[in-house]
Each structure stands twice: as structure tokens, then as C-alpha cells.
CSV table of C-alpha atoms in Angstrom, one decimal:
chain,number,residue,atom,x,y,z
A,1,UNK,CA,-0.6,7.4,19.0
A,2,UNK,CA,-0.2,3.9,18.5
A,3,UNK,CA,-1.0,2.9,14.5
A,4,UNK,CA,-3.0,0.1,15.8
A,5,UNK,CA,-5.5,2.4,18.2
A,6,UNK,CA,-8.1,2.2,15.6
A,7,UNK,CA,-9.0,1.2,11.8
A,8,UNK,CA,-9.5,4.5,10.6
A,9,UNK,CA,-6.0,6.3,12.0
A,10,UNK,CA,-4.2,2.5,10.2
A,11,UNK,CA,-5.8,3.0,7.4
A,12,UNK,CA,-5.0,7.0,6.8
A,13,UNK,CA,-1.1,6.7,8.4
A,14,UNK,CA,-0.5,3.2,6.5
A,15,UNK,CA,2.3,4.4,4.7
A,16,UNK,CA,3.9,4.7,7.8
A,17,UNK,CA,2.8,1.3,9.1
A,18,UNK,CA,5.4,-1.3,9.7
A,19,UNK,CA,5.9,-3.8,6.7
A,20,UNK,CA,5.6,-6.9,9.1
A,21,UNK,CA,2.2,-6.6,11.0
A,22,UNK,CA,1.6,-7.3,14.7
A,23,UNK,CA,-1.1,-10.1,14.2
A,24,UNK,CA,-2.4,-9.6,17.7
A,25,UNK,CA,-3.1,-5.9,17.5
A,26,UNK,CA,-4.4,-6.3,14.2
A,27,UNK,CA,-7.0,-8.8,14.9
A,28,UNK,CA,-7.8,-7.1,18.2
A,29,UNK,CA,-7.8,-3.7,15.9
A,30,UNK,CA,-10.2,-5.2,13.0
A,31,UNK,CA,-12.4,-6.7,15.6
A,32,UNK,CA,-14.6,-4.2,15.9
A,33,UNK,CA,-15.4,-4.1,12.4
A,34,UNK,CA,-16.8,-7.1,12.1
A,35,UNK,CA,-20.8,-8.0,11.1
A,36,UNK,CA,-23.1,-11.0,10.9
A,37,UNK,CA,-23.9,-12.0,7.2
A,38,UNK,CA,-27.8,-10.2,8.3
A,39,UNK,CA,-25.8,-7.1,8.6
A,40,UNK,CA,-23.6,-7.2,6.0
A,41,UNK,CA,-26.7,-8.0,3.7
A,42,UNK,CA,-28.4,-5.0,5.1
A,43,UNK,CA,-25.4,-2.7,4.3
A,44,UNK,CA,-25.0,-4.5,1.3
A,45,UNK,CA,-28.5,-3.2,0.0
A,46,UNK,CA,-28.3,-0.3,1.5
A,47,UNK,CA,-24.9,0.4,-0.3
A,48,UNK,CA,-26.7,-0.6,-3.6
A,49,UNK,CA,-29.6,2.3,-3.1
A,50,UNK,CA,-26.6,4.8,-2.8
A,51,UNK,CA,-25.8,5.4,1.0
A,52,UNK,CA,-21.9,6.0,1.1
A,53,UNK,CA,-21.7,5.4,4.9
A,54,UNK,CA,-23.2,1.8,4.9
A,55,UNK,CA,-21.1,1.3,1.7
A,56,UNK,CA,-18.2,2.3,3.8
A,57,UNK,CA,-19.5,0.1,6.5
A,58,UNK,CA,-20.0,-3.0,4.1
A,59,UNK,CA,-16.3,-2.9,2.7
A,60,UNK,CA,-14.7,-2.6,6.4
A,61,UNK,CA,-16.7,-5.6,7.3
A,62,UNK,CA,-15.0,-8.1,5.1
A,63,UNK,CA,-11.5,-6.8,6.6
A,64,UNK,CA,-11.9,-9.0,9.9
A,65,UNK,CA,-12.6,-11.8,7.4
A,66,UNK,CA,-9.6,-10.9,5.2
A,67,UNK,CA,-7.1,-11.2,8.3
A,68,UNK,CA,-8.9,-14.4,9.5
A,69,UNK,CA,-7.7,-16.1,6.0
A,70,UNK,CA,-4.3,-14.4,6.6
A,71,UNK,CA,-3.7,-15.8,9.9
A,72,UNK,CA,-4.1,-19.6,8.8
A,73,UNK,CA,-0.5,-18.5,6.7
A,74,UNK,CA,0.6,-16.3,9.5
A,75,UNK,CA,2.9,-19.2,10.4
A,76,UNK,CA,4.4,-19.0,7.1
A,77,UNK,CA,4.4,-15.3,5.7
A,78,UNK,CA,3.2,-13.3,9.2
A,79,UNK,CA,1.0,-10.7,9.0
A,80,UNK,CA,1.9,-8.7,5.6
A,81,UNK,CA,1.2,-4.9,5.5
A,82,UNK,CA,1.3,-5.0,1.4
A,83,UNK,CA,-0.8,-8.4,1.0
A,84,UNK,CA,-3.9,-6.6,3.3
A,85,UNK,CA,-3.9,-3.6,1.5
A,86,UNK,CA,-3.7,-5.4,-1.9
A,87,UNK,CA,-6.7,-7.4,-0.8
A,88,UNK,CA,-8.5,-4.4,0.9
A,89,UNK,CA,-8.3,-2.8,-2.8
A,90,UNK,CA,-9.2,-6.1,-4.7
A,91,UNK,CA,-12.4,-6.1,-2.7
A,92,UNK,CA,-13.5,-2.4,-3.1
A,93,UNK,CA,-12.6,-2.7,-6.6
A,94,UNK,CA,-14.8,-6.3,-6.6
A,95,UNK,CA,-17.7,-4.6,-5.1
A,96,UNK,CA,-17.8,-1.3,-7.1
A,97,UNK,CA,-18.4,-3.9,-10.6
A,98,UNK,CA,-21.0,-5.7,-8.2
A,99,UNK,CA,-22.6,-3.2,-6.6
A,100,UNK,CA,-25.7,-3.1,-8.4
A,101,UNK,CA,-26.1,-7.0,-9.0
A,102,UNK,CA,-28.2,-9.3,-6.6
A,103,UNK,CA,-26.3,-11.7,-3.8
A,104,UNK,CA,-23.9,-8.9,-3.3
A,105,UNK,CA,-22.9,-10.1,0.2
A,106,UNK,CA,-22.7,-13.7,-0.9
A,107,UNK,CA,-20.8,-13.1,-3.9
A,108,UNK,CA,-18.3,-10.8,-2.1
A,109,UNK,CA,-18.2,-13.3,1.1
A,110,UNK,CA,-16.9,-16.0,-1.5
A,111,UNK,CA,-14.4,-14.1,-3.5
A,112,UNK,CA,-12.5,-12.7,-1.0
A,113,UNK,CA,-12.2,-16.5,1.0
A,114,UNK,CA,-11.0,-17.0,-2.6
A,115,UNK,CA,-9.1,-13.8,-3.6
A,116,UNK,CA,-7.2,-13.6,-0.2
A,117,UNK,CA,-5.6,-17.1,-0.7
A,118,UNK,CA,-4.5,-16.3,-4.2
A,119,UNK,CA,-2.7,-13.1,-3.2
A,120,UNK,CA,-0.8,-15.3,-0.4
A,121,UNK,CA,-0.4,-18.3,-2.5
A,122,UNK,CA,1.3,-15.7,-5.1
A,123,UNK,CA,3.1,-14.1,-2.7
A,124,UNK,CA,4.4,-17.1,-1.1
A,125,UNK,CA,5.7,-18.5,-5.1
A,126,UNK,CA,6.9,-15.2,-5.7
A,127,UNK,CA,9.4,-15.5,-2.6
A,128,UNK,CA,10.4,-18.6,-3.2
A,129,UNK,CA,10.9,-17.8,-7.0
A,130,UNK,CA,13.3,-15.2,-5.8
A,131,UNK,CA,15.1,-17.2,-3.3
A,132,UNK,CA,16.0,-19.8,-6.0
A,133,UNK,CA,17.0,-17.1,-8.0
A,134,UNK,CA,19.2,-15.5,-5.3
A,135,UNK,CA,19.8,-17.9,-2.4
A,136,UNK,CA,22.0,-15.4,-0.7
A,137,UNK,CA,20.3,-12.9,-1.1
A,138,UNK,CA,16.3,-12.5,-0.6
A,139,UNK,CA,16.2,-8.8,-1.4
A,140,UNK,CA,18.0,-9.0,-4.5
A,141,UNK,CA,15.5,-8.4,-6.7
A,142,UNK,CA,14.8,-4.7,-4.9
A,143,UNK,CA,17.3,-1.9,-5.8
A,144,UNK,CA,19.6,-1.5,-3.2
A,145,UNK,CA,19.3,1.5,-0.6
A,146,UNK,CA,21.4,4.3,-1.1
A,147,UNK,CA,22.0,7.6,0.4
A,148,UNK,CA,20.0,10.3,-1.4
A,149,UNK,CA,22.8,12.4,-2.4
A,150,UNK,CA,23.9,9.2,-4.1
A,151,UNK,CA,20.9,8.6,-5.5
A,152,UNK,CA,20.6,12.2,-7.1
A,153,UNK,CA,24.1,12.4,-8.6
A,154,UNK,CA,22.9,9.3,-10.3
A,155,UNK,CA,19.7,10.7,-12.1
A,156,UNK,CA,21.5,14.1,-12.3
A,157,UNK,CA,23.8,12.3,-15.3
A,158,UNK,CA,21.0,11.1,-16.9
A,159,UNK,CA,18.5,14.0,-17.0
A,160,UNK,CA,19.3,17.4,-17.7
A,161,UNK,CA,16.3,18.8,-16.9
A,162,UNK,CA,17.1,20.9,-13.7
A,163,UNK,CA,14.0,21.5,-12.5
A,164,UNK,CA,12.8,17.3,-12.7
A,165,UNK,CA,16.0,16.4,-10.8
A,166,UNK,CA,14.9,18.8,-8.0
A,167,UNK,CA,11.1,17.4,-8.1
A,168,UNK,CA,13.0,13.9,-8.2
A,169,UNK,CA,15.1,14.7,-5.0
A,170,UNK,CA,12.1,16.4,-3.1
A,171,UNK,CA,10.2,13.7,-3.4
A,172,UNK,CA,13.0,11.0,-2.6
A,173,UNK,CA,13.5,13.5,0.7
A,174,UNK,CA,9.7,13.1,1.8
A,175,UNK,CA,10.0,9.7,2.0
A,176,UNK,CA,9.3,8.3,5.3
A,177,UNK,CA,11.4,4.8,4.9
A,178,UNK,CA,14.2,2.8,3.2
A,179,UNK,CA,11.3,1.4,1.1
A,180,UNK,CA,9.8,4.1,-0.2
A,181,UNK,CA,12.6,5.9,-1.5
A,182,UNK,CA,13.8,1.9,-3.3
A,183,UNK,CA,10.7,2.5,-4.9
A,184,UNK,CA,10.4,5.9,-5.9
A,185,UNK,CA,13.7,6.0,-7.4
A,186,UNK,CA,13.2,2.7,-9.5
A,187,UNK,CA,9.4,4.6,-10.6
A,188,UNK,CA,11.5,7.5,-11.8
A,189,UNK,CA,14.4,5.7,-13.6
A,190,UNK,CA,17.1,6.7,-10.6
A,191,UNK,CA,19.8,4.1,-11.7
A,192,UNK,CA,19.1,3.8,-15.4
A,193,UNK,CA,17.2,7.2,-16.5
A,194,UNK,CA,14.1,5.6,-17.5
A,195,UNK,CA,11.1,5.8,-15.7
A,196,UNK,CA,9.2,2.8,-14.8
A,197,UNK,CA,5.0,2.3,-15.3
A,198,UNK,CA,3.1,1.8,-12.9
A,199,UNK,CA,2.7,-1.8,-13.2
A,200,UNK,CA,6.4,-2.7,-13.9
A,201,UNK,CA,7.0,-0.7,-10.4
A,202,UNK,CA,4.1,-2.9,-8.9
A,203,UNK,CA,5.5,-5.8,-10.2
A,204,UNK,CA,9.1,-5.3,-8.8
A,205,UNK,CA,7.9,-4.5,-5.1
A,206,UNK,CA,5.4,-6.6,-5.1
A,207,UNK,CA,2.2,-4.2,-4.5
A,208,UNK,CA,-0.6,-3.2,-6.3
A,209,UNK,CA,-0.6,-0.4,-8.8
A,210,UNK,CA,-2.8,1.2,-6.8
A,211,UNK,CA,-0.7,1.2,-3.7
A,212,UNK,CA,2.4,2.3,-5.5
A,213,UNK,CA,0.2,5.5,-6.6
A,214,UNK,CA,-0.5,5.6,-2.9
A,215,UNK,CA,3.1,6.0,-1.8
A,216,UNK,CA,4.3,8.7,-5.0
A,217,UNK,CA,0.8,11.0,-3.9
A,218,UNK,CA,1.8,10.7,0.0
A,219,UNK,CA,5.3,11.7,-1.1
A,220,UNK,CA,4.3,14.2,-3.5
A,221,UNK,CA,2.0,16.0,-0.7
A,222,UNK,CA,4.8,15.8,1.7
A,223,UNK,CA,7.0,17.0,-0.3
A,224,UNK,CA,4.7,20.5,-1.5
A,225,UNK,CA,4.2,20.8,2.2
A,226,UNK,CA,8.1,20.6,3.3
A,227,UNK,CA,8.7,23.0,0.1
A,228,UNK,CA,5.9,25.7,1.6
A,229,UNK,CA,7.3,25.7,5.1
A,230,UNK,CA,10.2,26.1,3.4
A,231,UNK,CA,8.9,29.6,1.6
A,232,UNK,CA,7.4,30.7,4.6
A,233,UNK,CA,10.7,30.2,6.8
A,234,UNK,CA,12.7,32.2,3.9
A,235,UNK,CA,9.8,35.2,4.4
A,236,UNK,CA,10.5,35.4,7.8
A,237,UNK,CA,14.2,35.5,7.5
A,238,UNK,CA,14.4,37.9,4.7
A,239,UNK,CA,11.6,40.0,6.6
């Protein structure tokens, strides 16, 4: 199924969603999320009296506005996986303090024209920061990618607790992606032994602290999933 078929199916299978976004699909995608400022005020009270669906409904309608801001940089940064979701979560989080206050829709309306072009403008000096830092080389900054055996002989000399080098390498073998398993082993101290916050893993990649949790959970239900197909294949064998 193609990641772009429908909000919902994007939005649960985004860790699997290509960094650098198809602008066309997206905006064709998010399309049909989109409501006039009657009906986002509508939702907006609604959403204040407690119903979770038009709650639902109010966030997803600021996500066509968030990629309309996007696509005025489009020229300059494309269409950037991590920047949506980090505004996605800015504006839920936005809302939730809000929720109860009055001009909901009109407060929210002008923080995320605001909010979006502060994440980009961000992002945009954080690249070029890192470009001066590293001219020939953009990706400096990110640990370099190395085979998972590699990666586990590494941590393995610098924990000695067995059983956290296997959750370590469990989770690093769930990952889906070259980026993933960069950031899980800097979150768990791979090359130094000295696992990162949170934030400081946010910070390196990028993404919100939010997201980062994201990716570790997906990895972490993955990986109990791989481990009990793994139990029940030794059953059957040993049967």
C-alpha cells in the first residue's frame, strides 16, 4: 500500500516514511483534511466540551495548513518528514494548554503560521551551522552507520551487563533504516557507553523528544514481537 493512500495509514507507518517527502502526494494526501475556519471553530468548541473525535478532527485540520507554509521553503529544504511531525506535535501539544480558553481556532490558526516558520527557519540555520562546521561533510555531525555486529562488539566492551547488551542488539535489529539504528545506538551510549537523554538525542538528529520516543517504542514493540515469533518457532521445533 502506498504510505501516501491516506492520512491515517502515514500517520501510523511514519516511521517507515521516507525522510525526504513527495510534496505532491502529500498535499494531494492532506487535502482532504482540510476545513473552513466555520468548521474548524465548530470542532474547536466541540473539542472544548470533551468530544475526542471532533478534537481529532480539529488537530488534522491545521495539517493542510502546516504543509501550505512548508511548501513556500519547499524550494529550499523539500518536503521534510521530521520538520511535519515536529510541527504536528507542537500543535497538539499547543492546543492541549489551550483547549479550554476562548478564540481557540484563532489562536491556534496564528501560532502554527508562526510556529511552522520557526521550525524551518531553525532547521534551515541548523544546516548551514553544520555545513560551516563540516564543509565536506553534511552528515558529520550524525554517528556514522555501521554494521550491527560492529556496533554490538562496541557496547559489549563497555557494559557487562549481558542481558542489556542483548536488549541493546534486539532493538538495534528491529530497526527498519540506517537512521534509526544511528539513533538508537547514540540514545544507548553504543560508541562511548553512556547513554544519551532524550533531549541530547533530539538535539543531535534533529527531532523532537517526542519523536525520538516514537522511534525507541516502535523498535521496542518490534523487537518483543520478533523475540515471541522467535519462542514460538523454538516450540515447534523442539515439539
Amino acid at each position: 500500500m502506498d504510505c501516501y493512500e491516506n492520512w491515517e495509514y502515514f500517520i501510523s507507518n511514519i516511521d517507515v516514511v521516507p525522510v525526504k517527502l513527495d510534496g505532491e502526494k502529500l498535499i494531494h494526501m492532506v487535502s482532504e483534511l482540510s476545513r473552513t475556519q466555520a468548521e474548524r471553530e465548530s470542532l474547536g468548541r466541540a473539542a472544548a466540551k470533551g468530544d475526542k473525535i471532533a478534537l481529532a478532527s480539529f488537530l488534522n485540520a491545521y495539517v493542510p495548513m502546516i504543509v501550505g507554509i512548508m511548501k513556500r521553503y519547499s524550494p529550499r529544504i523539500d518536503y521534510n518528514r521530521d520538520i511535519l511531525i515536529n510541527c504536528i506535535e507542537k500543535v497538539r501539544e499547543k492546543v492541549a494548554d489551550t483547549l479550554y480558553t476562548d478564540n481557540l481556532e484563532y489562536n491556534t490558526s496564528h501560532y502554527v503560521d508562526w510556529m511552522v516558520k520557526n521550525e524551518v527557519t531553525h532547521y534551515i540555520a541548523s544546516q548551514e551551522k553544520n555545513q560551516e562546521k563540516h564543509p565536506d561533510n553534511k552528515n558529520q555531525d550524525e554517528p556514522k552507520c555501521e554494521t550491527i555486529d560492529a556496533l554490538i562488539e562496541k557496547i559489549s566492551t563497555s557494559i557487562s551487563d549481558k542481558n542489556q547488551v542483548e536488549r541493546i542488539e534486539n532493538l538495534l535489529q528491529a530497526c527498519r533504516n540506517e537512521r534509526e539504528i544511528q539513533l538508537l545506538a547514540f540514545r544507548f551510549g553504543v560508541e562511548d557507553g553512556i547513554p544519551k537523554t532524550l533531549q541530547e538525542t533530539a538535539d543531535k538528529f534533529g527531532i523532537s523528544r517526542e519523536r525520538v520516543r516514537q522511534i525507541e517504542n516502535m523498535a521496542i514493540r518490534r523487537s518483543e514481537s520478533h523475540a515471541a515469533h522467535r519462542r514460538k518457532r523454538k516450540i515447534l521445533l523442539d515439539f
